[in-house]
PDB file of C-alpha atoms in Angstrom:
ATOM      1  CA  MET A 272      99.528 102.565  87.168  1.00  0.00           C
ATOM      2  CA  GLU A 273      96.315 103.766  88.750  1.00  0.00           C
ATOM      3  CA  ASP A 274      94.560 101.488  91.221  1.00  0.00           C
ATOM      4  CA  PHE A 275      90.813 101.895  90.879  1.00  0.00           C
ATOM      5  CA  LYS A 276      89.392 100.741  94.196  1.00  0.00           C
ATOM      6  CA  TYR A 277      86.046 102.429  93.584  1.00  0.00           C
ATOM      7  CA  ILE A 278      83.830 102.989  90.572  1.00  0.00           C
ATOM      8  CA  LEU A 279      81.540 106.021  90.511  1.00  0.00           C
ATOM      9  CA  PHE A 280      78.295 106.553  88.654  1.00  0.00           C
ATOM     10  CA  PRO A 281      75.551 109.231  88.826  1.00  0.00           C
ATOM     11  CA  LEU A 282      72.635 108.585  91.192  1.00  0.00           C
ATOM     12  CA  PRO A 283      69.795 108.601  88.575  1.00  0.00           C
ATOM     13  CA  LEU A 284      71.166 105.430  86.975  1.00  0.00           C
ATOM     14  CA  ILE A 285      69.991 103.350  89.942  1.00  0.00           C
ATOM     15  CA  GLN A 286      66.472 103.404  88.497  1.00  0.00           C
ATOM     16  CA  GLU A 287      67.769 101.476  85.469  1.00  0.00           C
ATOM     17  CA  ILE A 288      68.122  98.402  87.715  1.00  0.00           C
ATOM     18  CA  PHE A 289      64.330  98.333  87.942  1.00  0.00           C
ATOM     19  CA  LYS A 290      63.541  99.637  84.456  1.00  0.00           C
ATOM     20  CA  LYS A 291      65.745  97.085  82.700  1.00  0.00           C
ATOM     21  CA  PRO A 292      66.266  94.042  84.950  1.00  0.00           C
ATOM     22  CA  LYS A 293      68.412  92.244  82.347  1.00  0.00           C
ATOM     23  CA  SER A 294      70.704  95.039  81.177  1.00  0.00           C
ATOM     24  CA  GLY A 295      70.311  97.863  83.690  1.00  0.00           C
ATOM     25  CA  PHE A 296      73.237  96.866  85.855  1.00  0.00           C
ATOM     26  CA  SER A 297      75.452  96.280  82.838  1.00  0.00           C
ATOM     27  CA  ASP A 298      74.666  99.811  81.669  1.00  0.00           C
ATOM     28  CA  ILE A 299      75.529 101.214  85.098  1.00  0.00           C
ATOM     29  CA  PHE A 300      78.834  99.352  84.990  1.00  0.00           C
ATOM     30  CA  ASP A 301      79.627 100.759  81.523  1.00  0.00           C
ATOM     31  CA  VAL A 302      78.870 104.314  82.650  1.00  0.00           C
ATOM     32  CA  GLY A 303      81.065 103.766  85.713  1.00  0.00           C
ATOM     33  CA  ILE A 304      83.898 102.455  83.543  1.00  0.00           C
ATOM     34  CA  TYR A 305      83.642 105.465  81.258  1.00  0.00           C
ATOM     35  CA  ARG A 306      83.708 107.846  84.214  1.00  0.00           C
ATOM     36  CA  VAL A 307      86.813 106.090  85.533  1.00  0.00           C
ATOM     37  CA  SER A 308      88.478 106.635  82.161  1.00  0.00           C
ATOM     38  CA  GLN A 309      87.701 110.355  82.295  1.00  0.00           C
ATOM     39  CA  THR A 310      89.796 110.734  85.457  1.00  0.00           C
ATOM     40  CA  LEU A 311      92.941 109.486  83.711  1.00  0.00           C
ATOM     41  CA  GLN A 312      95.733 111.744  82.567  1.00  0.00           C
ATOM     42  CA  ILE A 313      97.172 110.651  79.252  1.00  0.00           C
ATOM     43  CA  ASN A 314     100.206 111.628  77.216  1.00  0.00           C
ATOM     44  CA  GLU A 315      99.287 112.754  73.700  1.00  0.00           C
ATOM     45  CA  TYR A 316     102.279 111.037  72.090  1.00  0.00           C
ATOM     46  CA  ASN A 317     101.553 107.758  73.886  1.00  0.00           C
ATOM     47  CA  ALA A 318      97.879 107.954  72.873  1.00  0.00           C
ATOM     48  CA  LEU A 319      98.848 108.314  69.213  1.00  0.00           C
ATOM     49  CA  LYS A 320     101.448 105.570  69.548  1.00  0.00           C
ATOM     50  CA  GLN A 321      98.812 103.237  70.943  1.00  0.00           C
ATOM     51  CA  LEU A 322      96.469 104.233  68.131  1.00  0.00           C
ATOM     52  CA  MET A 323      99.063 103.236  65.549  1.00  0.00           C
ATOM     53  CA  TYR A 324      99.905  99.971  67.300  1.00  0.00           C
ATOM     54  CA  CYS A 325      96.237  98.946  67.289  1.00  0.00           C
ATOM     55  CA  TYR A 326      95.954 100.080  63.677  1.00  0.00           C
ATOM     56  CA  TYR A 327      98.705  97.690  62.631  1.00  0.00           C
ATOM     57  CA  ARG A 328      98.019  94.851  65.051  1.00  0.00           C
ATOM     58  CA  GLY A 329      94.257  95.091  65.596  1.00  0.00           C
ATOM     59  CA  GLY A 330      92.050  96.397  68.368  1.00  0.00           C
ATOM     60  CA  LEU A 331      90.866  99.743  67.016  1.00  0.00           C
ATOM     61  CA  THR A 332      87.221 100.713  67.107  1.00  0.00           C
ATOM     62  CA  LYS A 333      85.490 100.559  63.745  1.00  0.00           C
ATOM     63  CA  SER A 334      85.068 104.330  63.806  1.00  0.00           C
ATOM     64  CA  LEU A 335      88.807 105.009  64.217  1.00  0.00           C
ATOM     65  CA  GLN A 336      89.679 102.287  61.720  1.00  0.00           C
ATOM     66  CA  ARG A 337      87.446 103.933  59.110  1.00  0.00           C
ATOM     67  CA  GLU A 338      88.895 107.365  59.846  1.00  0.00           C
ATOM     68  CA  LEU A 339      92.484 106.199  59.384  1.00  0.00           C
ATOM     69  CA  TYR A 340      91.562 104.451  56.129  1.00  0.00           C
ATOM     70  CA  ARG A 341      89.971 107.699  54.954  1.00  0.00           C
ATOM     71  CA  LEU A 342      93.076 109.721  55.872  1.00  0.00           C
ATOM     72  CA  GLU A 343      95.256 107.168  54.134  1.00  0.00           C
ATOM     73  CA  GLU A 344      93.207 107.435  50.937  1.00  0.00           C
ATOM     74  CA  GLY A 345      93.464 111.227  51.155  1.00  0.00           C
ATOM     75  CA  ASN A 346      97.265 111.045  51.447  1.00  0.00           C
ATOM     76  CA  ILE A 347      97.160 112.676  54.874  1.00  0.00           C
ATOM     77  CA  PHE A 348      98.360 109.575  56.685  1.00  0.00           C
ATOM     78  CA  TYR A 349     100.911 107.156  55.217  1.00  0.00           C
ATOM     79  CA  ARG A 350     100.944 103.515  56.255  1.00  0.00           C
ATOM     80  CA  ASP A 351     104.284 101.769  56.790  1.00  0.00           C
ATOM     81  CA  GLU A 352     103.693  98.754  54.540  1.00  0.00           C
ATOM     82  CA  TYR A 353     107.045  97.076  55.208  1.00  0.00           C
ATOM     83  CA  TYR A 354     107.814  97.464  58.929  1.00  0.00           C
ATOM     84  CA  ASN A 355     104.422  98.419  60.457  1.00  0.00           C
ATOM     85  CA  GLY A 356     106.057 101.091  62.593  1.00  0.00           C
ATOM     86  CA  PHE A 357     108.863  98.913  63.961  1.00  0.00           C
ATOM     87  CA  ARG A 358     112.512  99.958  63.955  1.00  0.00           C
ATOM     88  CA  SER A 359     115.122  97.477  65.186  1.00  0.00           C
ATOM     89  CA  TYR A 360     112.432  95.432  66.976  1.00  0.00           C
ATOM     90  CA  GLU A 361     111.091  98.559  68.733  1.00  0.00           C
ATOM     91  CA  PHE A 362     107.751 100.149  67.870  1.00  0.00           C
ATOM     92  CA  ILE A 363     108.529 103.756  66.885  1.00  0.00           C
ATOM     93  CA  PRO A 364     105.863 104.973  64.421  1.00  0.00           C
ATOM     94  CA  ASP A 365     107.034 108.597  64.602  1.00  0.00           C
ATOM     95  CA  THR A 366     106.348 109.395  60.943  1.00  0.00           C
ATOM     96  CA  GLU A 367     102.753 108.173  61.194  1.00  0.00           C
ATOM     97  CA  ILE A 368     102.265 109.930  64.540  1.00  0.00           C
ATOM     98  CA  GLU A 369     103.494 113.239  63.161  1.00  0.00           C
ATOM     99  CA  SER A 370     100.974 113.202  60.307  1.00  0.00           C
ATOM    100  CA  ILE A 371      98.056 112.355  62.616  1.00  0.00           C
ATOM    101  CA  TYR A 372      99.233 114.904  65.203  1.00  0.00           C
ATOM    102  CA  GLU A 373      99.222 117.730  62.665  1.00  0.00           C
ATOM    103  CA  TYR A 374      95.794 116.716  61.381  1.00  0.00           C
ATOM    104  CA  CYS A 375      94.312 116.579  64.889  1.00  0.00           C
ATOM    105  CA  LYS A 376      95.359 120.166  65.562  1.00  0.00           C
ATOM    106  CA  GLU A 377      92.528 121.289  63.293  1.00  0.00           C
ATOM    107  CA  HIS A 378      90.170 118.351  63.806  1.00  0.00           C
ATOM    108  CA  LEU A 379      89.402 118.225  67.516  1.00  0.00           C
ATOM    109  CA  ASP A 380      86.639 115.623  67.165  1.00  0.00           C
ATOM    110  CA  LEU A 381      89.219 113.064  66.007  1.00  0.00           C
ATOM    111  CA  LYS A 382      91.657 114.168  68.708  1.00  0.00           C
ATOM    112  CA  ASN A 383      88.986 113.672  71.387  1.00  0.00           C
ATOM    113  CA  GLU A 384      88.013 110.271  69.984  1.00  0.00           C
ATOM    114  CA  ILE A 385      91.644 109.116  70.029  1.00  0.00           C
ATOM    115  CA  GLU A 386      92.074 110.260  73.628  1.00  0.00           C
ATOM    116  CA  GLU A 387      88.796 108.592  74.605  1.00  0.00           C
ATOM    117  CA  PHE A 388      90.040 105.360  73.027  1.00  0.00           C
ATOM    118  CA  SER A 389      93.380 105.620  74.830  1.00  0.00           C
ATOM    119  CA  ARG A 390      91.749 106.191  78.217  1.00  0.00           C
ATOM    120  CA  LEU A 391      89.373 103.254  77.831  1.00  0.00           C
ATOM    121  CA  MET A 392      92.230 101.009  76.686  1.00  0.00           C
ATOM    122  CA  LYS A 393      94.112 102.014  79.817  1.00  0.00           C
ATOM    123  CA  VAL A 394      91.121 101.101  81.997  1.00  0.00           C
ATOM    124  CA  LYS A 395      91.003  97.719  80.279  1.00  0.00           C
ATOM    125  CA  ASP A 396      94.636  97.104  81.178  1.00  0.00           C
ATOM    126  CA  VAL A 397      94.383  98.308  84.770  1.00  0.00           C
ATOM    127  CA  LEU A 398      91.177  96.436  85.602  1.00  0.00           C
ATOM    128  CA  ALA A 399      92.096  93.414  83.452  1.00  0.00           C
ATOM    129  CA  ILE A 400      88.607  93.136  82.003  1.00  0.00           C
ATOM    130  CA  LYS A 401      87.185  92.799  78.533  1.00  0.00           C
ATOM    131  CA  PHE A 402      84.628  95.220  77.139  1.00  0.00           C
ATOM    132  CA  ASP A 403      83.750  96.765  73.815  1.00  0.00           C
ATOM    133  CA  ILE A 404      85.095 100.318  73.795  1.00  0.00           C
ATOM    134  CA  SER A 405      82.599 101.587  71.225  1.00  0.00           C
ATOM    135  CA  SER A 406      79.692 100.129  73.177  1.00  0.00           C
ATOM    136  CA  VAL A 407      80.839 101.612  76.498  1.00  0.00           C
ATOM    137  CA  ALA A 408      81.286 105.052  74.944  1.00  0.00           C
ATOM    138  CA  LYS A 409      77.902 104.882  73.220  1.00  0.00           C
ATOM    139  CA  ILE A 410      76.062 103.815  76.390  1.00  0.00           C
ATOM    140  CA  TYR A 411      77.683 106.581  78.430  1.00  0.00           C
ATOM    141  CA  LYS A 412      76.801 109.253  75.869  1.00  0.00           C
ATOM    142  CA  THR A 413      73.241 107.949  75.567  1.00  0.00           C
ATOM    143  CA  TYR A 414      72.618 108.229  79.307  1.00  0.00           C
ATOM    144  CA  HIS A 415      74.533 111.500  79.562  1.00  0.00           C
ATOM    145  CA  ALA A 416      72.121 113.006  77.037  1.00  0.00           C
ATOM    146  CA  ALA A 417      69.020 111.336  78.512  1.00  0.00           C
ATOM    147  CA  TYR A 418      69.782 112.619  82.015  1.00  0.00           C
ATOM    148  CA  ASN A 419      70.711 116.160  80.996  1.00  0.00           C
ATOM    149  CA  GLY A 420      74.422 115.663  81.560  1.00  0.00           C
ATOM    150  CA  PHE A 421      73.789 114.369  85.113  1.00  0.00           C
ATOM    151  CA  HIS A 422      73.691 118.036  86.152  1.00  0.00           C
ATOM    152  CA  ASN A 423      73.871 118.548  89.942  1.00  0.00           C
ATOM    153  CA  GLN A 424      73.371 114.850  90.615  1.00  0.00           C
ATOM    154  CA  PRO A 425      75.076 113.059  93.533  1.00  0.00           C
ATOM    155  CA  LEU A 426      77.596 110.360  92.700  1.00  0.00           C
ATOM    156  CA  VAL A 427      77.498 106.798  93.979  1.00  0.00           C
ATOM    157  CA  SER A 428      80.819 105.233  94.955  1.00  0.00           C
ATOM    158  CA  ILE A 429      80.942 101.434  94.900  1.00  0.00           C
ATOM    159  CA  SER A 430      83.974  99.226  95.471  1.00  0.00           C
ATOM    160  CA  GLN A 431      85.442  97.652  92.363  1.00  0.00           C
ATOM    161  CA  LYS A 432      85.045  94.211  93.963  1.00  0.00           C
ATOM    162  CA  MET A 433      81.298  94.653  94.488  1.00  0.00           C
ATOM    163  CA  MET A 434      80.744  96.142  91.032  1.00  0.00           C
ATOM    164  CA  PHE A 435      82.543  93.199  89.440  1.00  0.00           C
ATOM    165  CA  ASP A 436      80.497  90.745  91.489  1.00  0.00           C
ATOM    166  CA  PHE A 437      77.181  92.199  90.330  1.00  0.00           C
ATOM    167  CA  TYR A 438      78.449  92.650  86.759  1.00  0.00           C
ATOM    168  CA  LYS A 439      79.825  89.131  86.286  1.00  0.00           C
ATOM    169  CA  ASN A 440      77.503  86.996  88.411  1.00  0.00           C
ATOM    170  CA  THR A 441      73.776  86.343  88.091  1.00  0.00           C
ATOM    171  CA  LYS A 442      71.761  88.035  90.842  1.00  0.00           C
ATOM    172  CA  THR A 443      68.146  87.698  91.898  1.00  0.00           C
ATOM    173  CA  ASP A 444      65.778  90.660  91.681  1.00  0.00           C
ATOM    174  CA  TYR A 445      65.900  90.902  95.470  1.00  0.00           C
ATOM    175  CA  GLU A 446      69.708  91.054  95.476  1.00  0.00           C
ATOM    176  CA  LYS A 447      69.579  93.777  92.832  1.00  0.00           C
ATOM    177  CA  ALA A 448      67.116  95.702  95.015  1.00  0.00           C
ATOM    178  CA  LEU A 449      69.521  95.324  97.948  1.00  0.00           C
ATOM    179  CA  PHE A 450      72.291  96.754  95.796  1.00  0.00           C
ATOM    180  CA  ALA A 451      70.015  99.649  94.817  1.00  0.00           C
ATOM    181  CA  MET A 452      69.309 100.441  98.474  1.00  0.00           C
ATOM    182  CA  TYR A 453      72.998 100.217  99.317  1.00  0.00           C
ATOM    183  CA  ALA A 454      73.934 102.442  96.371  1.00  0.00           C
ATOM    184  CA  GLY A 455      71.347 104.996  97.462  1.00  0.00           C
ATOM    185  CA  ILE A 456      72.744 105.005 100.994  1.00  0.00           C
ATOM    186  CA  ARG A 457      76.279 105.372  99.629  1.00  0.00           C
ATOM    187  CA  SER A 458      75.148 108.504  97.789  1.00  0.00           C
ATOM    188  CA  ILE A 459      73.978 109.937 101.126  1.00  0.00           C
ATOM    189  CA  ILE A 460      77.107 109.007 103.090  1.00  0.00           C
ATOM    190  CA  GLY A 461      79.606 110.142 100.451  1.00  0.00           C
ATOM    191  CA  ASN A 462      83.089 110.289 101.979  1.00  0.00           C
ATOM    192  CA  LYS A 463      81.847 110.780 105.546  1.00  0.00           C
ATOM    193  CA  ASP A 464      82.246 108.221 108.342  1.00  0.00           C
ATOM    194  CA  PHE A 465      78.479 108.109 108.807  1.00  0.00           C
ATOM    195  CA  ALA A 466      75.306 109.896 107.781  1.00  0.00           C
ATOM    196  CA  GLU A 467      72.141 111.001 109.524  1.00  0.00           C
ATOM    197  CA  THR A 468      69.139 110.504 107.252  1.00  0.00           C
ATOM    198  CA  THR A 469      65.538 109.277 107.169  1.00  0.00           C
ATOM    199  CA  GLY A 470      63.723 106.261 105.822  1.00  0.00           C
ATOM    200  CA  SER A 471      61.940 108.392 103.230  1.00  0.00           C
ATOM    201  CA  MET A 472      65.252 109.736 101.921  1.00  0.00           C
ATOM    202  CA  ILE A 473      66.763 106.250 101.687  1.00  0.00           C
ATOM    203  CA  LYS A 474      63.706 105.167  99.666  1.00  0.00           C
ATOM    204  CA  CYS A 475      64.184 108.155  97.346  1.00  0.00           C
ATOM    205  CA  ARG A 476      67.851 107.429  96.753  1.00  0.00           C
ATOM    206  CA  MET A 477      67.216 103.693  96.323  1.00  0.00           C
ATOM    207  CA  PHE A 478      65.296 104.525  93.157  1.00  0.00           C
ATOM    208  CA  GLY A 479      67.715 107.139  91.839  1.00  0.00           C
ATOM    209  CA  ALA A 480      66.007 110.282  93.121  1.00  0.00           C
ATOM    210  CA  LYS A 481      67.849 112.911  95.139  1.00  0.00           C
ATOM    211  CA  ASN A 482      64.598 114.260  96.608  1.00  0.00           C
ATOM    212  CA  GLN A 483      60.849 113.621  96.781  1.00  0.00           C
ATOM    213  CA  SER A 484      59.945 115.725  93.747  1.00  0.00           C
ATOM    214  CA  GLU A 485      62.389 113.767  91.560  1.00  0.00           C
ATOM    215  CA  LEU A 486      61.006 110.516  92.946  1.00  0.00           C
ATOM    216  CA  GLU A 487      57.499 111.439  91.811  1.00  0.00           C
ATOM    217  CA  LEU A 488      58.768 111.856  88.247  1.00  0.00           C
ATOM    218  CA  ILE A 489      60.695 108.582  88.348  1.00  0.00           C
ATOM    219  CA  LEU A 490      57.646 106.687  89.594  1.00  0.00           C
ATOM    220  CA  SER A 491      55.810 107.549  86.381  1.00  0.00           C
ATOM    221  CA  ASP A 492      57.574 104.485  84.962  1.00  0.00           C
ATOM    222  CA  LYS A 493      55.374 101.449  85.621  1.00  0.00           C
ATOM    223  CA  LYS A 494      58.223  99.025  86.308  1.00  0.00           C
ATOM    224  CA  VAL A 495      59.879 101.375  88.763  1.00  0.00           C
ATOM    225  CA  LYS A 496      56.561 102.109  90.489  1.00  0.00           C
ATOM    226  CA  SER A 497      55.856  98.380  90.854  1.00  0.00           C
ATOM    227  CA  ALA A 498      59.274  97.789  92.420  1.00  0.00           C
ATOM    228  CA  TYR A 499      58.816 100.819  94.688  1.00  0.00           C
ATOM    229  CA  LYS A 500      55.528  99.448  96.011  1.00  0.00           C
ATOM    230  CA  GLN A 501      57.130  96.060  96.608  1.00  0.00           C
ATOM    231  CA  TYR A 502      60.351  97.066  98.342  1.00  0.00           C
ATOM    232  CA  THR A 503      59.292 100.100 100.352  1.00  0.00           C
ATOM    233  CA  THR A 504      56.663  98.397 102.477  1.00  0.00           C
ATOM    234  CA  ASP A 505      57.495  98.568 106.166  1.00  0.00           C
ATOM    235  CA  TYR A 506      58.297  94.850 106.180  1.00  0.00           C
ATOM    236  CA  HIS A 507      60.648  94.873 103.184  1.00  0.00           C
ATOM    237  CA  TYR A 508      62.344  98.147 104.110  1.00  0.00           C
ATOM    238  CA  LYS A 509      63.264  97.019 107.638  1.00  0.00           C
ATOM    239  CA  LYS A 510      64.297  93.567 106.415  1.00  0.00           C
ATOM    240  CA  MET A 511      66.559  94.997 103.727  1.00  0.00           C
ATOM    241  CA  ILE A 512      68.234  97.533 106.024  1.00  0.00           C
ATOM    242  CA  LYS A 513      69.105  94.719 108.446  1.00  0.00           C
ATOM    243  CA  GLU A 514      70.363  92.492 105.630  1.00  0.00           C
ATOM    244  CA  LEU A 515      72.670  95.221 104.357  1.00  0.00           C
ATOM    245  CA  VAL A 516      74.480  95.047 107.701  1.00  0.00           C
ATOM    246  CA  VAL A 517      74.381  91.248 108.013  1.00  0.00           C
ATOM    247  CA  ARG A 518      75.707  90.789 104.468  1.00  0.00           C
ATOM    248  CA  GLY A 519      78.484  93.310 105.050  1.00  0.00           C
ATOM    249  CA  PHE A 520      77.289  96.045 102.706  1.00  0.00           C
ATOM    250  CA  LEU A 521      76.975  98.407 105.694  1.00  0.00           C
ATOM    251  CA  GLN A 522      79.033  98.199 108.870  1.00  0.00           C
ATOM    252  CA  SER A 523      76.288  99.544 111.109  1.00  0.00           C
ATOM    253  CA  GLU A 524      72.806 101.066 111.246  1.00  0.00           C
ATOM    254  CA  ILE A 525      70.940 102.609 114.175  1.00  0.00           C
ATOM    255  CA  GLY A 526      67.481 104.121 114.178  1.00  0.00           C
ATOM    256  CA  TYR A 527      67.136 106.841 116.829  1.00  0.00           C
ATOM    257  CA  ASN A 528      64.635 109.619 117.408  1.00  0.00           C
ATOM    258  CA  ARG A 529      62.985 109.273 113.973  1.00  0.00           C
ATOM    259  CA  ARG A 530      66.349 109.409 112.251  1.00  0.00           C
ATOM    260  CA  THR A 531      68.409 106.658 110.634  1.00  0.00           C
ATOM    261  CA  TYR A 532      72.163 106.641 111.129  1.00  0.00           C
ATOM    262  CA  VAL A 533      74.222 104.541 108.732  1.00  0.00           C
ATOM    263  CA  SER A 534      77.917 103.865 108.245  1.00  0.00           C
ATOM    264  CA  CYS A 535      80.166 101.878 105.919  1.00  0.00           C
ATOM    265  CA  LYS A 536      83.192 102.438 108.176  1.00  0.00           C
ATOM    266  CA  LEU A 537      82.092 102.398 111.835  1.00  0.00           C
ATOM    267  CA  ASP A 538      80.990  99.344 113.803  1.00  0.00           C
ATOM    268  CA  MET A 539      77.936  99.562 116.081  1.00  0.00           C
ATOM    269  CA  LYS A 540      79.873 100.954 119.048  1.00  0.00           C
ATOM    270  CA  GLY A 541      81.679 103.424 116.811  1.00  0.00           C
ATOM    271  CA  LEU A 542      78.398 104.591 115.293  1.00  0.00           C
ATOM    272  CA  GLU A 543      76.832 104.855 118.766  1.00  0.00           C
ATOM    273  CA  ASP A 544      79.667 107.150 119.902  1.00  0.00           C
ATOM    274  CA  ALA A 545      79.423 109.164 116.705  1.00  0.00           C
ATOM    275  CA  ILE A 546      75.663 109.664 117.183  1.00  0.00           C
ATOM    276  CA  VAL A 547      76.102 110.895 120.742  1.00  0.00           C
ATOM    277  CA  GLY A 548      78.795 113.340 119.656  1.00  0.00           C
ATOM    278  CA  HIS A 549      76.706 114.471 116.692  1.00  0.00           C
ATOM    279  CA  ILE A 550      73.576 115.132 118.782  1.00  0.00           C
ATOM    280  CA  LYS A 551      75.537 116.970 121.468  1.00  0.00           C
ATOM    281  CA  HIS A 552      77.153 119.151 118.806  1.00  0.00           C
ATOM    282  CA  LYS A 553      73.765 119.906 117.247  1.00  0.00           C
ATOM    283  CA  SER A 554      72.364 120.752 120.668  1.00  0.00           C
ATOM    284  CA  LEU A 555      75.256 123.110 121.376  1.00  0.00           C
ATOM    285  CA  ASN A 556      74.848 124.796 117.994  1.00  0.00           C
ATOM    286  CA  TYR A 557      71.124 125.214 118.644  1.00  0.00           C
ATOM    287  CA  LYS A 558      71.821 126.859 122.015  1.00  0.00           C
ATOM    288  CA  VAL A 559      74.389 129.194 120.421  1.00  0.00           C
ATOM    289  CA  LYS A 560      71.841 130.217 117.767  1.00  0.00           C
ATOM    290  CA  GLN A 561      69.228 130.827 120.485  1.00  0.00           C
ATOM    291  CA  PHE A 562      71.722 132.997 122.353  1.00  0.00           C
ATOM    292  CA  GLU A 563      72.574 134.977 119.212  1.00  0.00           C
ATOM    293  CA  THR A 564      68.863 135.519 118.491  1.00  0.00           C
ATOM    294  CA  SER A 565      68.192 136.732 122.058  1.00  0.00           C
ATOM    295  CA  ARG A 566      71.278 138.938 121.928  1.00  0.00           C
ATOM    296  CA  LEU A 567      70.197 140.545 118.638  1.00  0.00           C
ATOM    297  CA  GLN A 568      66.686 141.103 119.973  1.00  0.00           C
ATOM    298  CA  ALA A 569      68.130 142.818 123.043  1.00  0.00           C
ATOM    299  CA  ILE A 570      70.325 145.104 120.912  1.00  0.00           C
ATOM    300  CA  ASN A 571      67.378 146.044 118.702  1.00  0.00           C
ATOM    301  CA  SER A 572      65.254 146.744 121.789  1.00  0.00           C
ATOM    302  CA  ILE A 573      67.981 148.961 123.296  1.00  0.00           C
ATOM    303  CA  ASN A 574      68.265 150.959 120.052  1.00  0.00           C
ATOM    304  CA  HIS A 575      64.498 151.312 119.854  1.00  0.00           C
ATOM    305  CA  ARG A 576      64.199 152.578 123.443  1.00  0.00           C
ATOM    306  CA  LEU A 577      67.104 155.025 123.102  1.00  0.00           C
ATOM    307  CA  ASN A 578      65.680 156.495 119.915  1.00  0.00           C
ATOM    308  CA  LYS A 579      62.283 157.262 121.394  1.00  0.00           C
TER     309      LYS A 579
END
C-alpha cells in the first residue's frame, strides 16, 4: 500500500484561504486528496470488482449507482439476485465484470468515472479518512476549470500530518495566514534543502501568486486585498516569519544582503553553511562569466584588427 507522507495542491488555491475563510481550507484539502488519487496505479479488474462490491453492499456514488441501474434496465448488465457476486464465500463477480468491461470499451466516460471512484476509494483506505467521493471530485473539477487547468503553476507540498491538523481542527484567521505563508514558502523551496528568495516573493506566494503580475490580478478580490494589507505590513511579515521557525513550520530562516534564505530541512548552522557555499559558488560563476566575456571581446578585437 502507498504511504502518502505529503499532499500536493496547486499554488493558486492558497488564495481560497482568504476568499472563503470557512470552506477555503476544506476545498484545498479536497483538491489535494484528488491529486493524490491521480498518482495511483490501479488494476482494471480490481476496479470493476470494487465497483460491483459497492453496488451490492453499498458505497457507490449516486452517479455510478444510476448508471448501473440504467445498464441493468437495458439488459447490458445483469444483477446476481441470489448470491450478489459471491461463490463459496468468496466475492467473484466475473459475469457482471465481463459485461461492464465490454461496455466500457466503447464508453470511456464511464470507464474513467469507475477508475476515478476506485482511486478515491483507495485513498480513503490508505489515509483512513471519511469524505464524500462525489463532492471531492466535483470540487477538484470546479477549481481545475476555474484556474485554467492549473497550467504552469507551482505545486505546494504539505505533510499529511499538517494537512490533517488544519482540516480537522478549528484554526484562527492568524493561524490560517501562517499556513498560507508557509505554503507559499514551500512552493519556493520545492524539493531543495533551502531556497534563496525575497520578502516580496514570499508575499506573492503567500496569496497564491507565482509572480507580481499574478498578484495584482488576485488582489482585485476585496477579501484577499484586505488580508494582504493586514499581513504584509513590516510588523506582521517579520513576526510571522519568526513564528514559522518557532512553531516548527520552518527549520531555519536567515535574512542576508537583501535576500531571505529559508529551509525546512537545515538548522540555523546548516543554513549558514549552505548560504556561504551558495554565495561563493555564485561569486565564482560570476567571475567565470566575466572571464568568458573578456575572452570573447579579445577574440573579436583580434579578428577585427587582422581583417583591416
